[in-house]
PDB file of C-alpha atoms in Angstrom:
ATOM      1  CA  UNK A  25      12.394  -5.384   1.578  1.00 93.00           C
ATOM      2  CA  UNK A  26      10.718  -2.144   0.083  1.00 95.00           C
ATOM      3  CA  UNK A  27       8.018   0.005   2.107  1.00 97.00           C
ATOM      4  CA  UNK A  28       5.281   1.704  -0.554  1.00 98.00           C
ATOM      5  CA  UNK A  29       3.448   4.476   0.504  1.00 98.00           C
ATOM      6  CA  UNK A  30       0.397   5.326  -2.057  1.00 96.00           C
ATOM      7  CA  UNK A  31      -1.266   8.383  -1.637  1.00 96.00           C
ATOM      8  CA  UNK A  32      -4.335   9.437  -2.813  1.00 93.00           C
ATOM      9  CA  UNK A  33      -7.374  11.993  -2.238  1.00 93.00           C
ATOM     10  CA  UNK A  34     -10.895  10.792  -1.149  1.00 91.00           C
ATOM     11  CA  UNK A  35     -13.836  11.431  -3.333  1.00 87.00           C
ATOM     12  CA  UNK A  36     -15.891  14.045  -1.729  1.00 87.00           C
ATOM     13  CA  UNK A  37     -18.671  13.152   0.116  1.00 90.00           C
ATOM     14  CA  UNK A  38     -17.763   9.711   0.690  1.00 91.00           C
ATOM     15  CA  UNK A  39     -18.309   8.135   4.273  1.00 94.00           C
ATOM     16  CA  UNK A  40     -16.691   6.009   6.587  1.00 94.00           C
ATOM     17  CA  UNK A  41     -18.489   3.409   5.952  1.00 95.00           C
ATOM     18  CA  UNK A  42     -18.533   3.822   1.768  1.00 95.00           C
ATOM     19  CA  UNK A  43     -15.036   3.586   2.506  1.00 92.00           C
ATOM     20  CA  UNK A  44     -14.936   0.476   4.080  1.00 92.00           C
ATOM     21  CA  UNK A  45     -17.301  -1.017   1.810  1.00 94.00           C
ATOM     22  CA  UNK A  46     -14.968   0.246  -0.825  1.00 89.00           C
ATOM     23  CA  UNK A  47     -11.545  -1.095   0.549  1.00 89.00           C
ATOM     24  CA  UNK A  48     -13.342  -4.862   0.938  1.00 93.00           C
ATOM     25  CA  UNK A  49     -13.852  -4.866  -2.785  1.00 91.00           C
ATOM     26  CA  UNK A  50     -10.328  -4.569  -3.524  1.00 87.00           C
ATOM     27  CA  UNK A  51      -9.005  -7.440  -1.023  1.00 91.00           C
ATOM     28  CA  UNK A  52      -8.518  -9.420  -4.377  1.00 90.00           C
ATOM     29  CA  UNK A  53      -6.211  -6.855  -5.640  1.00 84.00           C
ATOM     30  CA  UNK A  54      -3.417  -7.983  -3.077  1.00 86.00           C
ATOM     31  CA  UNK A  55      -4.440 -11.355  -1.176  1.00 89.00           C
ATOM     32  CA  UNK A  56      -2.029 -13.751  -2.290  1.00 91.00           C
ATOM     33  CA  UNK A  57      -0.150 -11.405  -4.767  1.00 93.00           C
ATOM     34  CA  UNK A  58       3.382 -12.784  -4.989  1.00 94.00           C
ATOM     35  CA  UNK A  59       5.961 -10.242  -2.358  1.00 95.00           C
ATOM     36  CA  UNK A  60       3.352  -8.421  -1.034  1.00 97.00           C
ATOM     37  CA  UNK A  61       4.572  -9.305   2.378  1.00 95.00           C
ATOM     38  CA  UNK A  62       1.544  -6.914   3.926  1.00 95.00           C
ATOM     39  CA  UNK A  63      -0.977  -4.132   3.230  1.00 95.00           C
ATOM     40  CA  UNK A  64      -2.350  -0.873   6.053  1.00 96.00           C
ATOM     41  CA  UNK A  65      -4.993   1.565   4.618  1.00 96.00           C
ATOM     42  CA  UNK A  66      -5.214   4.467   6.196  1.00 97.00           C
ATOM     43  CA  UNK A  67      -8.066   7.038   5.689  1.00 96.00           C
ATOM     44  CA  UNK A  68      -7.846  10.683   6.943  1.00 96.00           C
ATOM     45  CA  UNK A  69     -11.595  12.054   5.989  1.00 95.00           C
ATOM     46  CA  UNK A  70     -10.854  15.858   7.860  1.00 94.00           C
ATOM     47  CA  UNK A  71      -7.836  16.364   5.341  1.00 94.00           C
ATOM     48  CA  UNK A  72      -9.932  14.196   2.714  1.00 93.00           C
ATOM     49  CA  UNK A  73      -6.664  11.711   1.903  1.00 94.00           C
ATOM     50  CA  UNK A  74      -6.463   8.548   1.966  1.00 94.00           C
ATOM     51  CA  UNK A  75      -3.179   6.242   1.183  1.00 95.00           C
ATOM     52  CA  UNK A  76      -1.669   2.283   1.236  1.00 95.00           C
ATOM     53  CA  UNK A  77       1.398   1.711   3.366  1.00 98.00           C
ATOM     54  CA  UNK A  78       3.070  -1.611   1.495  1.00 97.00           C
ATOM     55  CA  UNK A  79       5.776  -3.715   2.808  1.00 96.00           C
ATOM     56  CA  UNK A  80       7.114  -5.775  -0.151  1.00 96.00           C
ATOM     57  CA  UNK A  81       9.561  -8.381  -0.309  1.00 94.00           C
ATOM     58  CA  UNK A  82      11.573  -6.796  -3.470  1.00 92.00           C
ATOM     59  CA  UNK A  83      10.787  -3.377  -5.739  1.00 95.00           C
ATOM     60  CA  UNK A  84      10.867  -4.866  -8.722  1.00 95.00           C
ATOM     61  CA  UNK A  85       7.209  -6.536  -7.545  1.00 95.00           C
ATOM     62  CA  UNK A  86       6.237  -3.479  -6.442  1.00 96.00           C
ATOM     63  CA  UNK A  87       6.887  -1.410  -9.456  1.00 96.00           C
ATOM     64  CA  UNK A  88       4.539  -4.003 -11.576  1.00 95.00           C
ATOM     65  CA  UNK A  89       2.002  -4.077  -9.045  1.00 93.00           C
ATOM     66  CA  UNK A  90       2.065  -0.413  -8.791  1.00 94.00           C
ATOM     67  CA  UNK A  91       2.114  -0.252 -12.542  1.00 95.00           C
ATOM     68  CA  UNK A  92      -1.231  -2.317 -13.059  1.00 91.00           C
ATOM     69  CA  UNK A  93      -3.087  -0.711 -10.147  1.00 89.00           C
ATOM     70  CA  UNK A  94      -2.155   2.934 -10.612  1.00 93.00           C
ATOM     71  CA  UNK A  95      -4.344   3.686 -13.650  1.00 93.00           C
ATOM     72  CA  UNK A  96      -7.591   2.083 -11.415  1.00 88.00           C
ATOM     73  CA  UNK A  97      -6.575   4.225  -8.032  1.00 86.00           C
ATOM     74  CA  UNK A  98      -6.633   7.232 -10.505  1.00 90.00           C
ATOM     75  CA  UNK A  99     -10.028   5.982 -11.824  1.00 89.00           C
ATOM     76  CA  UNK A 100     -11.604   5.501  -9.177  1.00 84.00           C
ATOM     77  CA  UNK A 101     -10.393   8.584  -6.931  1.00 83.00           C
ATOM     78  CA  UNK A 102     -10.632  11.154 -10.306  1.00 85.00           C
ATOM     79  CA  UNK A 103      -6.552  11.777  -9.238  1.00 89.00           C
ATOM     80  CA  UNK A 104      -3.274  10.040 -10.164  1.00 92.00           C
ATOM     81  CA  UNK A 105      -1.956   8.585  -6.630  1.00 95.00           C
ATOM     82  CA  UNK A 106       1.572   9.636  -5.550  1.00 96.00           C
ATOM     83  CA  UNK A 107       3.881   6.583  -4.880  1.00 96.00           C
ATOM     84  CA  UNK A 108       6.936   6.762  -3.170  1.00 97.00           C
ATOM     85  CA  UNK A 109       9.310   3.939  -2.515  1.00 97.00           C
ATOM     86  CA  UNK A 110      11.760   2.877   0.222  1.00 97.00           C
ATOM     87  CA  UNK A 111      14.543   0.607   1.160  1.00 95.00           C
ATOM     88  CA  UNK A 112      13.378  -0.936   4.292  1.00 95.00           C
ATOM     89  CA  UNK A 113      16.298  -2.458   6.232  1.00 95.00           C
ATOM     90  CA  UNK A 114      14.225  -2.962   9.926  1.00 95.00           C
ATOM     91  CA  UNK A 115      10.674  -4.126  10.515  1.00 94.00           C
ATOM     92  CA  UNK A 116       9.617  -4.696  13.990  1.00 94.00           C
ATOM     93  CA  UNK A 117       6.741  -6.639  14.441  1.00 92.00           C
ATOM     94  CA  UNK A 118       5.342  -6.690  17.712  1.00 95.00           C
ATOM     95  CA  UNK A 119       2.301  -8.333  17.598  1.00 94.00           C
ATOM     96  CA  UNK A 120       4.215 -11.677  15.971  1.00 93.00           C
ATOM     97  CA  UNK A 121       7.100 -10.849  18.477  1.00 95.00           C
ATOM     98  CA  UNK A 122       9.575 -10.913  15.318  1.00 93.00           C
ATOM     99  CA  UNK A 123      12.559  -8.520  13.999  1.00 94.00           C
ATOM    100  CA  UNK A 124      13.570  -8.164  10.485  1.00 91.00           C
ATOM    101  CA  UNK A 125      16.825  -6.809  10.094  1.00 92.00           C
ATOM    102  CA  UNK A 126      18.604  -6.495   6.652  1.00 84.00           C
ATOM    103  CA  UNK A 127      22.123  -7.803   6.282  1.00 73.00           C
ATOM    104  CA  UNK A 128      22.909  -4.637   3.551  1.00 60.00           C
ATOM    105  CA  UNK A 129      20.925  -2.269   2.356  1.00 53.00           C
ATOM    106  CA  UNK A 130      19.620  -3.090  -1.052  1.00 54.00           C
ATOM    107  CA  UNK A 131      18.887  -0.024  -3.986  1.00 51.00           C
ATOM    108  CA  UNK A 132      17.306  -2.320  -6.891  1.00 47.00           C
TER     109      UNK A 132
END
C-alpha cells in the first residue's frame, strides 16, 4: 500500500464552510476510483493550507490519479500542490478493529 499526502494552499478569504461546500463537490473525484483504499482532508485556515492524506492500494494508481487531478488542484487553488509518496507497510485501523501489516516492503 502507498500513503499520498497532497498539499496545497487555501484561497484567501475562503471559509469554513466554502470549504466544505467545496470538498462535497469533488466526492466524485475519488468514490469508487479503482485502489483508492481511503481519502482524509484536512484544512488548517490559521496557516491557510490545506492537504489530502491518501491510502492507496498500489503507486502506480496513485501516480495516474495524481496525474489527472494535479492540473485541477492547481486550478482551483492558483498553486501547483506538493505530492509526496510513501511505502506504507502498517495501517491500524481502530475504528474497524483491523491491522494491515505488509509481508515486504514494496518500492514500485
Amino acid at each position: 500500500m502507498f500513503t499520498v499526502i497532497c498539499s496545497y494552499p487555501l484561497r484567501p478569504g475562503v471559509t469554513p464552510s466554502q470549504a466544505r461546500d467545496e470538498i462535497e463537490q469533488t466526492i466524485p473525484m475519488y468514490k469508487g476510483r479503482a485502489g483508492l483504499v481511503r481519502k482524509y482532508v484536512a484544512l488548517d485556515f490559521a496557516q491557510g493550507r490545506g492537504c489530502g492524506v491518501y491510502l492507496w492500494s498500489d503507486r502506480a494508481k496513485a501516480e495516474k490519479y495524481f496525474a489527472e487531478v494535479t492540473p485541477i488542484i492547481e486550478a482551483q487553488m492558483g498553486a501547483k500542490p506538493e505530492v509526496a509518496y510513501y511505502d506504507t507497510p502498517l495501517v491500524v485501523d481502530n475504528a474497524a478493529d483491523e491491522i494491515y501489516l505488509a509481508e515486504s516492503s514494496s518500492a514500485n
